[in-house]
Short mmCIF file of C-alpha atoms in Angstrom, two decimals:
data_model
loop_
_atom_site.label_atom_id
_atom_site.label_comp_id
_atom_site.label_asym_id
_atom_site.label_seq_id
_atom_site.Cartn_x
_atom_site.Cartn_y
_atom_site.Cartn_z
CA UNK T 76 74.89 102.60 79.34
CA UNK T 77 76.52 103.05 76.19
CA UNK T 78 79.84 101.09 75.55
CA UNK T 79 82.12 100.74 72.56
CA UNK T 80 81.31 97.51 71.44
CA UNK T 81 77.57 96.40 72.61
CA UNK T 82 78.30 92.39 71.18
CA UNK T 83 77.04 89.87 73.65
CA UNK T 84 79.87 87.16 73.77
CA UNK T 85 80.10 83.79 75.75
CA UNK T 86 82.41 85.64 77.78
CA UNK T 87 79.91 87.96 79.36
CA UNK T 88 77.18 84.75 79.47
CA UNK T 89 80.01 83.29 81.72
CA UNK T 90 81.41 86.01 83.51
CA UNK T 91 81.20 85.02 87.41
CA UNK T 92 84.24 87.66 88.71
CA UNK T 93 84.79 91.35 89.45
CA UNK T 94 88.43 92.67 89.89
CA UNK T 95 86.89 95.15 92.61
CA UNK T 96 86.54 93.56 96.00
CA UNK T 97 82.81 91.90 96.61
CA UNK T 98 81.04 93.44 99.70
CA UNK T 99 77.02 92.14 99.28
CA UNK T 100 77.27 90.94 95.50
CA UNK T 101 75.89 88.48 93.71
CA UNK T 102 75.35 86.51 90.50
CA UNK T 103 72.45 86.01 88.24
CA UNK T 104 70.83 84.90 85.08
CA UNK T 105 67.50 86.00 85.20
CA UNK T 106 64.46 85.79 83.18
CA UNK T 107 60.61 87.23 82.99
CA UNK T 108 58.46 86.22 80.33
CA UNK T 109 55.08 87.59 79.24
CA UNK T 110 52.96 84.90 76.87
CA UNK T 111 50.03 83.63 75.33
CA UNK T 112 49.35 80.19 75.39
CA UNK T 113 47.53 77.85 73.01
CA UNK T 114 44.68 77.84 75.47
CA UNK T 115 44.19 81.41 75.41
CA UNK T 116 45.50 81.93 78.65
CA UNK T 117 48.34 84.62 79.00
CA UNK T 118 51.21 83.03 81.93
CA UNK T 119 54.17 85.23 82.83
CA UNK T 120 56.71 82.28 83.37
CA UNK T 121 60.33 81.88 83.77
CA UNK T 122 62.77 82.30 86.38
CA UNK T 123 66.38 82.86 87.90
CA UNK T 124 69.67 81.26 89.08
CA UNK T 125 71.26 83.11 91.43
CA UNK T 126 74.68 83.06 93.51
CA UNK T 127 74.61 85.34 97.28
CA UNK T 128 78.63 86.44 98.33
CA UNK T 129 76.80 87.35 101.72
CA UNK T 130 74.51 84.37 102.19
CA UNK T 131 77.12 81.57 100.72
CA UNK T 132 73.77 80.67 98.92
CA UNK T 133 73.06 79.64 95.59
CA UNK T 134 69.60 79.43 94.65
CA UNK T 135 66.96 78.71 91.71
CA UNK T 136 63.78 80.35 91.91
CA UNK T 137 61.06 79.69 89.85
CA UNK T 138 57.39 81.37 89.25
CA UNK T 139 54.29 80.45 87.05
CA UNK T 140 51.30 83.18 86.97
CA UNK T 141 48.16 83.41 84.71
CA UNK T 142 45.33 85.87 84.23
CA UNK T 143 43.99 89.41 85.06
CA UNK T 144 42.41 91.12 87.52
CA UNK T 145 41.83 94.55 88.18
CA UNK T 146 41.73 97.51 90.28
CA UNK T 147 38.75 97.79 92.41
CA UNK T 148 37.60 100.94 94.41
CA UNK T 149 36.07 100.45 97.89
CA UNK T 150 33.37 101.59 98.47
CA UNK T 151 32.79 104.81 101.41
CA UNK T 152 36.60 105.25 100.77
CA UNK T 153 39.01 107.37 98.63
CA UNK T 154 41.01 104.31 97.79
CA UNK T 155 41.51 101.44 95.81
CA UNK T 156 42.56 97.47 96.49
CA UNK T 157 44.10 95.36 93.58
CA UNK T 158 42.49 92.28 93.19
CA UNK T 159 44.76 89.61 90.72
CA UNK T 160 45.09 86.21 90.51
CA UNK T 161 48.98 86.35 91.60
CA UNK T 162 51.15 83.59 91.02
CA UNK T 163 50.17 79.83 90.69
CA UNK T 164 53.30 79.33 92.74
CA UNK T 165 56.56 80.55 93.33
CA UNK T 166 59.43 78.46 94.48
CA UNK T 167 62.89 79.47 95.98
CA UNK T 168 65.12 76.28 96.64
CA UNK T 169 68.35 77.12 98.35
CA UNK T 170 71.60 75.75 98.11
CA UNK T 171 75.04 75.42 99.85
CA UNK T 172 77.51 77.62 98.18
CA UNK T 173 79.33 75.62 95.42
CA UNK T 174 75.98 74.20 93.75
CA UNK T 175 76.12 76.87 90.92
CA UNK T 176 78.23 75.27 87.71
CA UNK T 177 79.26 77.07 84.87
CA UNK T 178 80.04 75.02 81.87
CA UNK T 179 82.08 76.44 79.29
CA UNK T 180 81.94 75.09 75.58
CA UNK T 181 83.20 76.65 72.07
CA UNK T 182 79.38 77.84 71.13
CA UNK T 183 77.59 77.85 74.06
CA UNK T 184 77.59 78.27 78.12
CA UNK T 185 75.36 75.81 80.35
CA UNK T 186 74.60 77.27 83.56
CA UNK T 187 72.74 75.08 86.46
CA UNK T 188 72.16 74.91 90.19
CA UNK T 189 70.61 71.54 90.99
CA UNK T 190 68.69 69.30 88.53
CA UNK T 191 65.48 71.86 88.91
CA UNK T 192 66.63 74.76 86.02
CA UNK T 193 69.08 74.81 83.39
CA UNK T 194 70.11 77.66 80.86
CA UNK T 195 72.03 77.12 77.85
CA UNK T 196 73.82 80.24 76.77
CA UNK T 197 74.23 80.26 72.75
CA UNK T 198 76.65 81.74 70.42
CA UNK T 199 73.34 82.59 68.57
CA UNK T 200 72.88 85.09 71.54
CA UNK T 201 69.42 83.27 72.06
CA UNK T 202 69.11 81.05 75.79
CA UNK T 203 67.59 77.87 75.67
CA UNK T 204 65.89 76.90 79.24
CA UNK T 205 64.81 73.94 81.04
CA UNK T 206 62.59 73.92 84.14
CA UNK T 207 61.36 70.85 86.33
CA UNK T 208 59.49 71.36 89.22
CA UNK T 209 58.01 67.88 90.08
CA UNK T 210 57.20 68.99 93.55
CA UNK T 211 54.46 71.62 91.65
CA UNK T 212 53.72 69.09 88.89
CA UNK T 213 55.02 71.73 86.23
CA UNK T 214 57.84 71.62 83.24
CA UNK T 215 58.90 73.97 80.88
CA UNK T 216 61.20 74.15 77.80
CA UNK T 217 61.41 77.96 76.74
CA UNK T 218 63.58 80.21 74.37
CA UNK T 219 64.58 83.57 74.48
CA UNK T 220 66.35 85.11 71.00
CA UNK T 221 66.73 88.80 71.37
CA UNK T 222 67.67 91.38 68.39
CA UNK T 223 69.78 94.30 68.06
CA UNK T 224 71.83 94.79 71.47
CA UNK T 225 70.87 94.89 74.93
CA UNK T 226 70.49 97.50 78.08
CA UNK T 227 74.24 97.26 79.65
CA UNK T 228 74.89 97.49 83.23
CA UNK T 229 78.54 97.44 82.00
CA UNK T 230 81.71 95.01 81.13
CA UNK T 231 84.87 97.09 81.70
CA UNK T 232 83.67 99.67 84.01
CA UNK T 233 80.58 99.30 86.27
CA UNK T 234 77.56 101.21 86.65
CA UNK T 235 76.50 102.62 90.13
CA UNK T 236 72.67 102.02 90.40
CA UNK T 237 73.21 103.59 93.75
CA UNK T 238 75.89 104.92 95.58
CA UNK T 239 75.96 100.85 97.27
CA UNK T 240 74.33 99.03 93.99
CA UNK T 241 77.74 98.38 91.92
CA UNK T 242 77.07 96.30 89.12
CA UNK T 243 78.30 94.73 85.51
CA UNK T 244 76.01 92.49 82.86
CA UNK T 245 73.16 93.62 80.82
CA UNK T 246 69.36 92.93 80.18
CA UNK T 247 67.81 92.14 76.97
CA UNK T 248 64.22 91.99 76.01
CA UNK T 249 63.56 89.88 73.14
CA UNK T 250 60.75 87.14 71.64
CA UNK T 251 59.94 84.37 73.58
CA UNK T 252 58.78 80.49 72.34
CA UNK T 253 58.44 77.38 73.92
CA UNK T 254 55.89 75.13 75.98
CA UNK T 255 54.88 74.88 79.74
CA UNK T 256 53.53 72.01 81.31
CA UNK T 257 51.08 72.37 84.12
CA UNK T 258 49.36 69.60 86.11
CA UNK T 259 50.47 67.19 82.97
CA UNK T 260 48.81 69.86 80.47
CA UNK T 261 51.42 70.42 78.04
CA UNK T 262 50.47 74.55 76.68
CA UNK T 263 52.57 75.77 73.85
CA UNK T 264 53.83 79.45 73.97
CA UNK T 265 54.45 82.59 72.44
CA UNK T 266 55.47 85.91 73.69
CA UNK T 267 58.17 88.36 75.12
CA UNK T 268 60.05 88.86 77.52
CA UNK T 269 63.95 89.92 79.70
CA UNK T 270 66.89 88.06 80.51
CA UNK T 271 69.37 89.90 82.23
CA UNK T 272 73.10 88.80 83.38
CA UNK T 273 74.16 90.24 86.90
CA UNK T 274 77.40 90.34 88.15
CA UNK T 275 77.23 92.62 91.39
CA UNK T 276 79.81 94.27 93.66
CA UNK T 277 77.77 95.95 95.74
CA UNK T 278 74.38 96.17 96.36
CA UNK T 279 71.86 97.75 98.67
CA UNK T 280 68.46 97.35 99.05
CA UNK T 281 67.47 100.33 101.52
CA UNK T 282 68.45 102.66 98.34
CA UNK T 283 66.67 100.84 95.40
CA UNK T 284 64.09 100.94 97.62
CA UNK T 285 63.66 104.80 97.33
CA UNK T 286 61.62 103.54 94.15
CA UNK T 287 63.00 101.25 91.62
CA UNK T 288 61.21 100.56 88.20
CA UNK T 289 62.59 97.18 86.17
CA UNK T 290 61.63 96.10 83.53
CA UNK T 291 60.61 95.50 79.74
CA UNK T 292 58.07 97.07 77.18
CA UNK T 293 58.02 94.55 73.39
CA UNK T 294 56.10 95.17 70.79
CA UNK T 295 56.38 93.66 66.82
CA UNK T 296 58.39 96.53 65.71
CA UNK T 297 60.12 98.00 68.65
CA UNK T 298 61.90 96.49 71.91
CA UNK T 299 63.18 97.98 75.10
CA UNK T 300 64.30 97.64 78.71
CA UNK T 301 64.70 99.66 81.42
CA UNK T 302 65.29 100.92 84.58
CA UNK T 303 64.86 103.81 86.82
CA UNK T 304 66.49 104.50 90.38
CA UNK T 305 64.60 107.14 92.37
CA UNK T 306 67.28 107.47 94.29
CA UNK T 307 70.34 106.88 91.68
CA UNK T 308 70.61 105.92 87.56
CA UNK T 309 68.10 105.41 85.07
CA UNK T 310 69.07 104.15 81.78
CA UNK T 311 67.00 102.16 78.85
CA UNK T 312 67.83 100.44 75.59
CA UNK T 313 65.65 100.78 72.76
CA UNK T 314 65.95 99.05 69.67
CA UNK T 315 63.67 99.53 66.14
CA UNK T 316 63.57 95.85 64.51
CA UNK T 317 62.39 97.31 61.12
CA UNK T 318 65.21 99.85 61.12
CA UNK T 319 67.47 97.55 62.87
CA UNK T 320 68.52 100.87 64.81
CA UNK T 321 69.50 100.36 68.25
CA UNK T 322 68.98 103.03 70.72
CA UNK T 323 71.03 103.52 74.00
CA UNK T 324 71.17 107.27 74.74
CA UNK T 325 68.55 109.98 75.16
CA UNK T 326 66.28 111.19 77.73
CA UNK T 327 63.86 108.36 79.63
CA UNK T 328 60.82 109.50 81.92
CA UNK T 329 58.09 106.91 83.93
CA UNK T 330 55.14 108.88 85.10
CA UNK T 331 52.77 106.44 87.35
CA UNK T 332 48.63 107.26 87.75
CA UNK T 333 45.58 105.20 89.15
CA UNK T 334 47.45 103.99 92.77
CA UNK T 335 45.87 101.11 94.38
CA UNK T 336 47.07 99.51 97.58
CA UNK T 337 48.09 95.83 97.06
CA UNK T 338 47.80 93.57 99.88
CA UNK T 339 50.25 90.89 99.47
CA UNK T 340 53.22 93.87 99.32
CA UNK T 341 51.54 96.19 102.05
CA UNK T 342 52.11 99.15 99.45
CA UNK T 343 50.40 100.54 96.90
CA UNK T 344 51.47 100.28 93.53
CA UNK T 345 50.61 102.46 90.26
CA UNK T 346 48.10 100.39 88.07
CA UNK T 347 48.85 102.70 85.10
CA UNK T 348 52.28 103.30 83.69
CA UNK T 349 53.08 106.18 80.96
CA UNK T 350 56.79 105.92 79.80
CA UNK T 351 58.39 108.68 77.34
CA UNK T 352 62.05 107.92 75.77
CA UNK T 353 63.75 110.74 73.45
CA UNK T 354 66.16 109.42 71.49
CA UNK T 355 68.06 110.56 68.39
CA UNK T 356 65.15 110.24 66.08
CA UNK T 357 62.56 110.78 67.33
CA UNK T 358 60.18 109.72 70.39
CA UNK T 359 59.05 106.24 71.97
CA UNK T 360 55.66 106.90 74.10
CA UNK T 361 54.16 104.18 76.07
CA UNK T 362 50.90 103.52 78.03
CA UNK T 363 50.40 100.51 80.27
CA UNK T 364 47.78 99.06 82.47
CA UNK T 365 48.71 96.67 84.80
CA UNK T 366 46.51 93.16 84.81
CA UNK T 367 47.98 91.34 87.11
CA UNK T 368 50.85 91.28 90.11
CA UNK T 369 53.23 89.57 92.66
CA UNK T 370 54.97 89.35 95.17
CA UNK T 371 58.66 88.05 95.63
CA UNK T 372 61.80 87.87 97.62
CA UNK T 373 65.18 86.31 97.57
CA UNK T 374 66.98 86.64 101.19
CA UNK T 375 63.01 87.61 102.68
CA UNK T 376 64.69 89.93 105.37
CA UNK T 377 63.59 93.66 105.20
CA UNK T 378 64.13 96.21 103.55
CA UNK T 379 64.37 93.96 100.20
CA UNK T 380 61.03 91.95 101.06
CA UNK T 381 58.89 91.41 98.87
CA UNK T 382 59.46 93.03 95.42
CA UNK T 383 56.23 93.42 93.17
CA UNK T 384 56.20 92.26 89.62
CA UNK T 385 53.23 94.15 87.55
CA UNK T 386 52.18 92.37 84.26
CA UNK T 387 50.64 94.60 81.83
CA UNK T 388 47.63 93.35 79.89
CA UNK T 389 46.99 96.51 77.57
CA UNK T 390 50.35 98.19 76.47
CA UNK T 391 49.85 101.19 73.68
CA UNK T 392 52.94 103.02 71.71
CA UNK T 393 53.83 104.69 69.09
CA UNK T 394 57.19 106.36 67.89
CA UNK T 395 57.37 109.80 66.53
CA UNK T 396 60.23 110.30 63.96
CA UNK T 397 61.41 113.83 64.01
CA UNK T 398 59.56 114.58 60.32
CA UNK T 399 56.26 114.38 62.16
CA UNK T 400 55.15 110.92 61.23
CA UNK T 401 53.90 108.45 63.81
CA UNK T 402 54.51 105.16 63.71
CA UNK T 403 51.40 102.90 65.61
CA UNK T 404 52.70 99.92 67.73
CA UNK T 405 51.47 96.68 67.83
CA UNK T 406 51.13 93.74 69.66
CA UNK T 407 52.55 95.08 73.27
CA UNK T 408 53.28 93.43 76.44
CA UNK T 409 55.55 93.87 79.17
CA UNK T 410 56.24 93.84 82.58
CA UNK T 411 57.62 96.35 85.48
CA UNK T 412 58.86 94.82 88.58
CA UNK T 413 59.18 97.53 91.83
CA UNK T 414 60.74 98.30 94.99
CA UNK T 415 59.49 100.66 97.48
CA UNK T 416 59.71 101.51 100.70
CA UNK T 417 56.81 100.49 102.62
CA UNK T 418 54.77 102.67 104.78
CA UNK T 419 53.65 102.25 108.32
CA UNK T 420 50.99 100.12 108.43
CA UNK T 421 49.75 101.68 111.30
CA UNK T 422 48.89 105.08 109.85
CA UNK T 423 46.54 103.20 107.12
CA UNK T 424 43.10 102.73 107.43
CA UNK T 425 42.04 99.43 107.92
CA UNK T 426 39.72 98.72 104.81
CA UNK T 427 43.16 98.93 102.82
CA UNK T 428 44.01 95.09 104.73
CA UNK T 429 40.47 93.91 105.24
CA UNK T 430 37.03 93.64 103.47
CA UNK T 431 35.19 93.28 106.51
CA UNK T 432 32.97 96.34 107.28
CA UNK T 433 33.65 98.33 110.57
CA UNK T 434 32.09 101.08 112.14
CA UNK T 435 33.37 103.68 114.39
CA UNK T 436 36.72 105.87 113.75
CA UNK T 437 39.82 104.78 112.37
CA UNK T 438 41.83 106.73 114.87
CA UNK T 439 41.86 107.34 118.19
CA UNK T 440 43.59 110.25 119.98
CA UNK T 441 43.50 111.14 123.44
CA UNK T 442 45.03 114.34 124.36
CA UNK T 443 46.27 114.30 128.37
CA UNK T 444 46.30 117.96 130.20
CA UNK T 445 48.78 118.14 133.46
CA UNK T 446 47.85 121.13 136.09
CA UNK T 447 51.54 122.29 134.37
CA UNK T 448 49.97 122.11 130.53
CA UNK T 449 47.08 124.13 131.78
CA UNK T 450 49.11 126.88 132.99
#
């Protein structure tokens, strides 16, 4: 969405209230980073605070994965399984309503639920967190300091994701720095990766499940984030650090190839992501395989359970100015999460949930004839 003035402020960092009246809402400041650690190892780290209207809950959730898999095609069959390393862990600790503090200062906004994660808001538009997990042996001080101006959701009017998915905030992809520590192996990091601010009215799973893509492509020269209702709004924000030229209008298209059925969502998911935004000078062309995924939830109740995150591990671009020249990307990474609406799992075949070999038909039938059919 393009607004009149794009500034992040402390306000909107802050900003827990609607003047519309909340039906499912809720709160967040959210965050999904892709990195490379001093070990070699690439982690996708990070996490959310969150505040439910419905659920009186407030919650932190917190993930840690690392590594790549692939795609792998069964054999005797017309399909493909994923096979990643998913997460190392992921962590939802609920609260009573109430737990979620917003601290307001002159330069900068602390937000925290519980002693487990803590985001400091700057005036610098960068946000400094802090993540303890003692029950999974793992800390992390990370920072995210984004350029240009971000993907708005909106501030004075919402946008309507869905006809039931009201919203206001933003996301932002920018560079990421920091350390992890994992089993009392302290890892420094480097990387990308989204924040976003939600502040929801409305929201409905059942229709971002039609398809939903989420998510952020970064490279050296270029950043962007975006989304893309199936069944509503799609919208991006593109932003050229050489140029310092920020992009928020123009014409955004996610084509998906190579499906593969992914256990731990009982879906498949597209391991192969091609991603086309016109803007006014030109064109921003992606390609993205996906290394690694997983699984997540917040309430865990159907339709909205699980979402998939897919972590790319070979992103190409390029931009294409409107003299003809093309512009090479480098360094990309990114990540898409989706929502989908699951099929039956009863129409699949059963190789898709299970490597052990069977014989015999996957189906059944049995067709009954009454003397009244026959006549």
């Amino acid at each position: 969405m393009k607004i009149k003035d794009p500034e992040v402020t402390l306000a909107d960092e802050a900003r827990s209230g609607v003047k519309e009246e909340v039906r499912s809402g809720f709160l967040d400041w959210l965050t999904s980073f892709v990195v490379k650690g001093d070990d070699g190892e690439t982690y996708v780290c990070g996490g959310s605070i969150l505040s439910l209207a419905v659920e009186q809950l407030d919650l932190v959730s917190v993930g840690l994965s690392k590594g790549t898999g692939k795609a792998e095609q069964l054999p005797s069959s017309i399909y493909k399984v994923g096979r990643y390393p998913g997460p190392v862990f992921d962590r939802i600790i609920r609260q009573p309503k109430g737990t979620l503090h917003i601290e307001k200062g002159e330069d900068q906004v602390i937000v925290t639920c519980g002693g487990e994660f803590r985001v400091e808001c700057n005036a610098d538009k960068s946000w400094h967190l802090f993540i303890s997990l003692p029950s999974e042996n793992y800390r992390a001080e990370l920072w995210h300091r984004p350029q240009g101006y971000p993907l708005w959701y909106g501030r004075e009017k919402p946008s309507f994701l869905t006809q039931h998915s009201v919203t206001y905030g933003y996301n932002w992809s920018g560079k990421v720095d920091g350390w992890l520590e994992i089993g009392g192996k302290k890892i420094n990091v480097r990387g990308f990766g989204i924040r976003e601010r939600y502040v929801a009215v409305d929201s409905s799973a059942a229709e971002l499940g039609g398809w939903e893509d989420w998510g952020f492509i970064a490279f050296n020269e270029f950043h962007s984030s975006m989304y893309d209702m199936r069944l509503g709004m799609k919208d991006f924000s593109v932003y050229d650090l050489e140029r310092k030229k920020h992009y928020p209008e123009g014409k955004l298209t996610i084509t998906h190839e190579d499906w593969a059925f992914l256990r731990e969502l009982d879906g498949f998911i597209p391991t192969v992501y091609n991603i086309r935004i016109e803007v006014e000078d030109g064109v921003y062309e992606v390609r993205a395989h996906v290394g690694n995924a997983t699984t997540w939830g917040v309430t865990y109740k159907v339709p909205d359970n699980p979402v998939a995150t897919l972590i790319f591990d070979r992103v190409d671009g390029t931009f294409t100015y409107k003299d003809g020249s093309v512009k090479k990307l480098t360094g990309g990474t990114g990540d898409m999460s989706v929502r989908q609406w699951h099929p039956y799992p009863n129409i699949l075949p059963r190789e898709l949930y299970s490597d052990e070999t069977r014989t015999g038909e996957k189906f059944e039938t049995c067709l009954l004839y009454t003397s009244d059919a026959a006549d």
